[in-house]
mmCIF file of C-alpha atoms in Angstrom:
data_model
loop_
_atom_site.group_PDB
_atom_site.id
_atom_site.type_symbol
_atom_site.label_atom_id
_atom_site.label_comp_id
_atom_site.label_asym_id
_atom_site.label_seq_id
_atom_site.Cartn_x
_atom_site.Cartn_y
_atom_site.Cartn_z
ATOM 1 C CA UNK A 1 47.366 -70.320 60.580
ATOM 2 C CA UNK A 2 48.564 -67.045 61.694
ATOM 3 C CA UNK A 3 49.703 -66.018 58.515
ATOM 4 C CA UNK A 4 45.989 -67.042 56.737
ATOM 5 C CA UNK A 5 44.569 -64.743 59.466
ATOM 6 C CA UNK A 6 46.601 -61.489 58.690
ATOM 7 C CA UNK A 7 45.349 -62.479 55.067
ATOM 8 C CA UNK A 8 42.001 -62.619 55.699
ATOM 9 C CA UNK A 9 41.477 -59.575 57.633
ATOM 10 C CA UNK A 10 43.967 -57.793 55.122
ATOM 11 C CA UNK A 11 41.350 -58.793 52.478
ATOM 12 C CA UNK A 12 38.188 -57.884 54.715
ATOM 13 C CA UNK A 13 39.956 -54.291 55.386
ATOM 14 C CA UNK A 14 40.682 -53.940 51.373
ATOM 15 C CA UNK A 15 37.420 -54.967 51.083
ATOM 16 C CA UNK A 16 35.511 -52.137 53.705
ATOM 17 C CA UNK A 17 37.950 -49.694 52.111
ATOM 18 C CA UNK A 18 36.536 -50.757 48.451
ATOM 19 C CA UNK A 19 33.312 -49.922 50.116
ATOM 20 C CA UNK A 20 33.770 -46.727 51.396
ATOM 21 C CA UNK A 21 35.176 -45.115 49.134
ATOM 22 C CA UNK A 22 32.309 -46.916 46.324
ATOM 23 C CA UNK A 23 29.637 -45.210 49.043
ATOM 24 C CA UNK A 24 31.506 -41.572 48.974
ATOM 25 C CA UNK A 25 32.198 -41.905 45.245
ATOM 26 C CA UNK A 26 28.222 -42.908 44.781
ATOM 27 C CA UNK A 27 27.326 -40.128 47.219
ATOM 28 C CA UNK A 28 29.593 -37.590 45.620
ATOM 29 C CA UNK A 29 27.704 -38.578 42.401
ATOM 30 C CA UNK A 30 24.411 -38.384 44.224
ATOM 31 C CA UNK A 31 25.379 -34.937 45.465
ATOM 32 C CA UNK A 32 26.275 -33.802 42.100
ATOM 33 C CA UNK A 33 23.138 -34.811 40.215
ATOM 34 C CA UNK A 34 21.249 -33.132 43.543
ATOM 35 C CA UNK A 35 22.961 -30.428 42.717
ATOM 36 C CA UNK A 36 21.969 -30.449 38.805
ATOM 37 C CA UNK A 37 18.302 -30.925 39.410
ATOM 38 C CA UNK A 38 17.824 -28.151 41.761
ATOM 39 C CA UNK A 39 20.042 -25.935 39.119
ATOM 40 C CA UNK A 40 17.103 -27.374 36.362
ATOM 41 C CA UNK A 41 14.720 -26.056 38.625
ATOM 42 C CA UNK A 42 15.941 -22.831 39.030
ATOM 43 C CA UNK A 43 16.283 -22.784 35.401
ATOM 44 C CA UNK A 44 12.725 -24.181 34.755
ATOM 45 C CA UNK A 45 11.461 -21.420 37.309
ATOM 46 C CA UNK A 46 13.280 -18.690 35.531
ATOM 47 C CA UNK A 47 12.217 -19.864 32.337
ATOM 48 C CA UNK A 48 8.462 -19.753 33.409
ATOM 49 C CA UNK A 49 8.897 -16.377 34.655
ATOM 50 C CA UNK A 50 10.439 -15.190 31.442
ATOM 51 C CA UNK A 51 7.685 -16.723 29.865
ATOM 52 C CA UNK A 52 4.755 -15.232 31.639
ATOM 53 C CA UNK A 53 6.634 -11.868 30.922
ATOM 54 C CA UNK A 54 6.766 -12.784 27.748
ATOM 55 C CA UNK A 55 2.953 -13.664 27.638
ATOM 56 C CA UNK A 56 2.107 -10.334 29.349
ATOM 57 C CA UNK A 57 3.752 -8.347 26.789
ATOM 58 C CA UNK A 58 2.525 -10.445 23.935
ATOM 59 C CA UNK A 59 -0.989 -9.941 25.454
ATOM 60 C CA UNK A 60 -0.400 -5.802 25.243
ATOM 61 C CA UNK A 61 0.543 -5.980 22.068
ATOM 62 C CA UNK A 62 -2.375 -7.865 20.569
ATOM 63 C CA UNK A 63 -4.171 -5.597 22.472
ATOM 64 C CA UNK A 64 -2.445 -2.446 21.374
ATOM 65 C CA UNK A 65 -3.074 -3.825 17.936
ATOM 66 C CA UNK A 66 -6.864 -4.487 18.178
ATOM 67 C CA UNK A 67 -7.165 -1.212 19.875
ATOM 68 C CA UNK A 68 -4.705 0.490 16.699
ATOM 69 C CA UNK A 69 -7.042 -2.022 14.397
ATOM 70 C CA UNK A 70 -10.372 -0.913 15.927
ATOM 71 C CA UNK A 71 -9.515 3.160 15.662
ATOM 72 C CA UNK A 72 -8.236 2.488 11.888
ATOM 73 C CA UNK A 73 -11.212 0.436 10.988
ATOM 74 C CA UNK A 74 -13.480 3.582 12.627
ATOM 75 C CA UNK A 75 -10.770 5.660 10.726
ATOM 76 C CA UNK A 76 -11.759 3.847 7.009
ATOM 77 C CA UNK A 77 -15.210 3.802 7.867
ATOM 78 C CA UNK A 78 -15.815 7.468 8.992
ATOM 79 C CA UNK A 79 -13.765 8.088 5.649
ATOM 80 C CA UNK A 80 -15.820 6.285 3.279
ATOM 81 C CA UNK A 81 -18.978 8.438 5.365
ATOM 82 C CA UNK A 82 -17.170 11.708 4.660
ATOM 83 C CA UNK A 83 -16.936 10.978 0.985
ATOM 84 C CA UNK A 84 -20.205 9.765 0.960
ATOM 85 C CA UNK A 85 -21.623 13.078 2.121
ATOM 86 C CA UNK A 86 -19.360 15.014 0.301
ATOM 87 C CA UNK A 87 -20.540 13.021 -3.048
ATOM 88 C CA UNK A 88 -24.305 13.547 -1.633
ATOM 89 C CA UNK A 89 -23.333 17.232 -1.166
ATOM 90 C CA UNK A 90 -21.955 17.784 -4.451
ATOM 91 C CA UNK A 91 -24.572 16.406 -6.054
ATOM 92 C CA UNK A 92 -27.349 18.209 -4.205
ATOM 93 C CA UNK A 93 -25.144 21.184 -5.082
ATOM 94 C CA UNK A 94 -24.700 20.048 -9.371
ATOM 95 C CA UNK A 95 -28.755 19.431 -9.243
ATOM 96 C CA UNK A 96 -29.507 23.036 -7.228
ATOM 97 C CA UNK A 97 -27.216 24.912 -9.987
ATOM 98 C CA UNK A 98 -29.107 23.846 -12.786
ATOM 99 C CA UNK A 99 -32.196 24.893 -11.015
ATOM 100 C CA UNK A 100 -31.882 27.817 -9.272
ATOM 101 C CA UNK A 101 -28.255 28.925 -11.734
ATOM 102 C CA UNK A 102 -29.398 27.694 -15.355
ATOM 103 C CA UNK A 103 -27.069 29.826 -16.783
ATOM 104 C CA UNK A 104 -23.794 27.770 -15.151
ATOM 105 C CA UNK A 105 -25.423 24.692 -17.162
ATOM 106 C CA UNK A 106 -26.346 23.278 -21.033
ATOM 107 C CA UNK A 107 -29.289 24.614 -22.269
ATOM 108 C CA UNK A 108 -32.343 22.005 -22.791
ATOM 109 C CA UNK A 109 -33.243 18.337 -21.423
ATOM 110 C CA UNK A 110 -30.135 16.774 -19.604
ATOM 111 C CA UNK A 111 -30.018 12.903 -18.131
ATOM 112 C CA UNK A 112 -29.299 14.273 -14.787
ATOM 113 C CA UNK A 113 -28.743 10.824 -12.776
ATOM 114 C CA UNK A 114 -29.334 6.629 -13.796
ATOM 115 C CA UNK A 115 -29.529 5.037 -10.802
ATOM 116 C CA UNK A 116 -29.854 0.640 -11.109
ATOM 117 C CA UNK A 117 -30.196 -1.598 -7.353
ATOM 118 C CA UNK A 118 -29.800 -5.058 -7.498
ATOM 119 C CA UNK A 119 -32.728 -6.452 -5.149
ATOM 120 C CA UNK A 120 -33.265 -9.485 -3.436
ATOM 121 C CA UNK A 121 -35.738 -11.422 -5.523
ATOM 122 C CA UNK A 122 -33.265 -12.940 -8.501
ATOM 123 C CA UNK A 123 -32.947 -10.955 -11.639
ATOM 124 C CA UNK A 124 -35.127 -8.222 -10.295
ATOM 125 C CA UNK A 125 -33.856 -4.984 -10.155
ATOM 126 C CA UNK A 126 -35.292 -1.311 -9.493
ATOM 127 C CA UNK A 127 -34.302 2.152 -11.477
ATOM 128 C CA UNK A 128 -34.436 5.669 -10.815
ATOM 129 C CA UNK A 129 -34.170 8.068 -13.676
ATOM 130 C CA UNK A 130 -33.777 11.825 -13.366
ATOM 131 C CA UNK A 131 -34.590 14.248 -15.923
ATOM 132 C CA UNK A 132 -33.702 17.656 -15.961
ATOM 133 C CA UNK A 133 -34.282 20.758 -17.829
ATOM 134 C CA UNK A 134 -31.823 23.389 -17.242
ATOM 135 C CA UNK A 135 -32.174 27.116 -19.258
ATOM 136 C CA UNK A 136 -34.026 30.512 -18.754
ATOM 137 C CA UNK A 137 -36.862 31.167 -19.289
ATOM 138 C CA UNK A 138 -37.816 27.520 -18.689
ATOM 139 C CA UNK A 139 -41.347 26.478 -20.203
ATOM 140 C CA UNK A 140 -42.882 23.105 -19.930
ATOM 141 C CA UNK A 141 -40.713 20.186 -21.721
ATOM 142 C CA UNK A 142 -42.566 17.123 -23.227
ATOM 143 C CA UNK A 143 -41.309 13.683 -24.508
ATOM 144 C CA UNK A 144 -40.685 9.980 -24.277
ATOM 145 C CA UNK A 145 -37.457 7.971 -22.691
ATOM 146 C CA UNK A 146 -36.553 4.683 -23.187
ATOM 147 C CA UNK A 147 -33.762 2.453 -21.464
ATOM 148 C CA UNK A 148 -31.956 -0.001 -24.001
ATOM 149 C CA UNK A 149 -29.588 -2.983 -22.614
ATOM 150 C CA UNK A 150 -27.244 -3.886 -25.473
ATOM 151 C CA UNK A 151 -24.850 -6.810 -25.994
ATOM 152 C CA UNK A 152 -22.021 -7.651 -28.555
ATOM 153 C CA UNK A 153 -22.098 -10.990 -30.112
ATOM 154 C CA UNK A 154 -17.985 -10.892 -30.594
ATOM 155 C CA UNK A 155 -17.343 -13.358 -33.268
ATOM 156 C CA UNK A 156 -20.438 -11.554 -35.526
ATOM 157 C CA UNK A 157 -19.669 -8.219 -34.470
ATOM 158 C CA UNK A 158 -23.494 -7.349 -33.988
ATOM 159 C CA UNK A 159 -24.884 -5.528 -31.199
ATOM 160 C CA UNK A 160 -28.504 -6.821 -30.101
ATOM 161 C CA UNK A 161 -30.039 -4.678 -27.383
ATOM 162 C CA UNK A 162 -33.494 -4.882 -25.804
ATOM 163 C CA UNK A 163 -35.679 -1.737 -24.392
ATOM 164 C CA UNK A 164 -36.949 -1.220 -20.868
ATOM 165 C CA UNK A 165 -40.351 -0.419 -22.594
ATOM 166 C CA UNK A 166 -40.363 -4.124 -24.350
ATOM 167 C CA UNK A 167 -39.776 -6.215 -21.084
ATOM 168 C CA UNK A 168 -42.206 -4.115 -18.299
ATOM 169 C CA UNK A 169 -45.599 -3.567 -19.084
ATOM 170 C CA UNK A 170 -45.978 -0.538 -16.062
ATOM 171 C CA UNK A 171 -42.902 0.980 -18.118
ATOM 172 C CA UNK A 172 -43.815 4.568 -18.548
ATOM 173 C CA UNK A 173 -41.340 6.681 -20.698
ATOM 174 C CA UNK A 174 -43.826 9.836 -21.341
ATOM 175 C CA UNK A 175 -42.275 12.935 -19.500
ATOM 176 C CA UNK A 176 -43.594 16.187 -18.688
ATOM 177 C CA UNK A 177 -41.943 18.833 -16.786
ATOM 178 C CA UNK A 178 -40.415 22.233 -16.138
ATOM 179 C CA UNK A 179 -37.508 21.683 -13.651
ATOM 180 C CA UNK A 180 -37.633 18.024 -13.485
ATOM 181 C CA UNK A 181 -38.417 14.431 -12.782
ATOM 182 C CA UNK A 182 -38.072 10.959 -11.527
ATOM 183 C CA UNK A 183 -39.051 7.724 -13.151
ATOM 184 C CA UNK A 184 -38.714 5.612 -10.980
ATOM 185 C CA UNK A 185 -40.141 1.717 -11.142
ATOM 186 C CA UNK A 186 -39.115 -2.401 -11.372
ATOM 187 C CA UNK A 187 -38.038 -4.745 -13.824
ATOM 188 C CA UNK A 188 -36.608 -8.149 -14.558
ATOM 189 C CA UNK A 189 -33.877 -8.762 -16.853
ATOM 190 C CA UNK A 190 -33.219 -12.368 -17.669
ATOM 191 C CA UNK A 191 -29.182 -12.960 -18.111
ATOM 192 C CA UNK A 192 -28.022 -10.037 -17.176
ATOM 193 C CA UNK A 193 -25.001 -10.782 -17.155
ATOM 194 C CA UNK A 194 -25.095 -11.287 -21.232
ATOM 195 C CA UNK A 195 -25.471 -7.432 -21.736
ATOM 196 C CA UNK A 196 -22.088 -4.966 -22.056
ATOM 197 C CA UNK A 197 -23.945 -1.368 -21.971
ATOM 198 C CA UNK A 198 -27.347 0.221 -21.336
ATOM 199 C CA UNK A 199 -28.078 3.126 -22.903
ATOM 200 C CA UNK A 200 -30.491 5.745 -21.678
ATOM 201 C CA UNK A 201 -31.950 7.619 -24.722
ATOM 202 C CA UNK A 202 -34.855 10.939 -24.491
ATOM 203 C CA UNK A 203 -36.588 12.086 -26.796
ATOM 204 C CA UNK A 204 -38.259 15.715 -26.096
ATOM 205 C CA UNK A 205 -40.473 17.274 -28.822
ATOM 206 C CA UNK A 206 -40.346 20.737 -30.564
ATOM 207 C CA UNK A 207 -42.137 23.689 -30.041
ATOM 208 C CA UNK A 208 -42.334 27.545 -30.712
ATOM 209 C CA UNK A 209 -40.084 27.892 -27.670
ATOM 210 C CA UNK A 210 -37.885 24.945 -27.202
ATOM 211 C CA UNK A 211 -36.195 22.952 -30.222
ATOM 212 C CA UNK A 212 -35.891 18.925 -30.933
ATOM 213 C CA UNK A 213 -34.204 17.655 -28.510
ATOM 214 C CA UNK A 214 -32.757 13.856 -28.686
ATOM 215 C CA UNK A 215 -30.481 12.937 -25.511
ATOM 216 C CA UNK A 216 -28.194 9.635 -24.814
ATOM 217 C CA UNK A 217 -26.302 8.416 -22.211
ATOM 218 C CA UNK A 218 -24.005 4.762 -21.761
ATOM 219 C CA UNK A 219 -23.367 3.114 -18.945
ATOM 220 C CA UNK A 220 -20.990 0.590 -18.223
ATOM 221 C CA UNK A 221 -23.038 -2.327 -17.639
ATOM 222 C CA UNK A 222 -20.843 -5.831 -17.650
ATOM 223 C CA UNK A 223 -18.440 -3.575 -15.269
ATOM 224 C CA UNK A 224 -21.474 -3.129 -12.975
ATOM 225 C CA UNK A 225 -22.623 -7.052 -13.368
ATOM 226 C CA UNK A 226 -19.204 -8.653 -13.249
ATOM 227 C CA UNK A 227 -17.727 -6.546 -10.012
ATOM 228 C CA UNK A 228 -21.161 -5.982 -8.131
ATOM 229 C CA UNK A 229 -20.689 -1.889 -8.254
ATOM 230 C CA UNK A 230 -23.132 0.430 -5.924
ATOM 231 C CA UNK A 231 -23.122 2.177 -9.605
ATOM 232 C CA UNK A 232 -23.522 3.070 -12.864
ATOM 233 C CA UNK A 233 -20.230 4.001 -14.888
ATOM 234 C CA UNK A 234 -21.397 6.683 -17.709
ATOM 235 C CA UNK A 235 -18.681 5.350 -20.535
ATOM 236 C CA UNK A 236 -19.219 8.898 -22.825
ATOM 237 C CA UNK A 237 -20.212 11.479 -22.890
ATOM 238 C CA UNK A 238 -24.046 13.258 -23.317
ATOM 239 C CA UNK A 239 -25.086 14.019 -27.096
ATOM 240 C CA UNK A 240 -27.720 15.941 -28.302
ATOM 241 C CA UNK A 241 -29.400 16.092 -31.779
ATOM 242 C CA UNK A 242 -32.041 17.832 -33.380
#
């Protein structure tokens, strides 16, 4: 009896040692995971700081780029406004030397400027047409202008064209002048986009003083249709004939 009595509080001791050292090995695991968590949260802290830094910065650059955007977009603009004036400059200055300096320019009636605007209404477009006559001794310059759209038919190799004159009633090529003048006026042009050039032909008659005079000018049309230009091309050159 004795000896089943030493046994069983042998076992029960085994037993509560079993146990402690199960509770310190669970705590010591416990205490180790604590541990790791509060490490994760340092971590996850530092991480969120990094990453508001990260933000901040992120947010001055996109804002040092708008702002570098912004002054190159004023940059390209006030560009495009400089060489707008300067092309509005040099062309007040070509027009004012064959007026007041004839002698810097050809002699006779010269096409000085074709100018075509797409408008709102479809197919409807206005023109302005300025004629010039640049010599001494200038004397009054008479004659008729016409504007011809041309196309190519490319597998018959003919060119059909149709005037200004034939497609707007108010169409009035007469011209009379001594320095110059504008034409200026409306038209519709059905399929535009079927014509390649337009050419701009005057006419001015001869007198005692001023000879024959015929004057033509091309301009790229399908270029202007097909890329929506602000303008005109001229694709040669003026000739004159008697």
């Amino acid at each position: 009896m004795k000896r089943y009595r030493k046994s069983f509080f042998k076992w029960i001791s085994i037993s509560l040692l079993c146990l402690y050292f199960g509770f310190m090995v669970g705590k010591f695991k416990q205490d180790i995971l604590q541990n790791s968590i509060q490490l994760l949260e340092l971590d996850v802290a530092s991480l969120k700081t990094e990453n508001t830094e990260l933000i901040e910065k992120l947010n001055l650059l996109q804002a040092d780029f708008i702002a570098e955007k912004q002054s190159n977009d004023a940059l390209v603009i006030e560009n495009k406004d400089l060489n707008t004036e300067l092309e509005s400059s040099n062309n007040k200055l070509y027009f004012y030397e064959r007026v007041v300096a004839p002698e810097l320019s050809i002699t006779g009636l010269n096409v000085y400027s074709f100018n075509v605007t797409k408008l709102a209404e479809q197919n409807l477009w206005s023109y302005e047409l300025v004629l010039m006559q640049s010599q001494k001794g200038r004397r009054f310059l008479k004659g008729n202008v016409d504007i011809l759209f041309t196309s190519v038919d490319d597998a018959k190799q003919n060119a059909t064209s149709i005037k200004l004159s034939a497609i707007d009633d108010s169409f009035n090529g007469t011209f009379k002048f001594k320095y110059f003048q504008t034409l200026k006026g409306q038209f519709t042009l059905p399929n535009a986009e079927d014509f390649a050039q337009v050419f701009v032909v005057a006419e001015a008659v001869g007198n005692r003083w001023n000879r024959a005079q015929r004057v033509e000018k091309i301009y790229d049309w399908q270029n202007f249709i097909e890329n929506d230009a602000t303008e005109l091309k001229e694709v040669e050159t003026q000739s004159e004939g008697e």
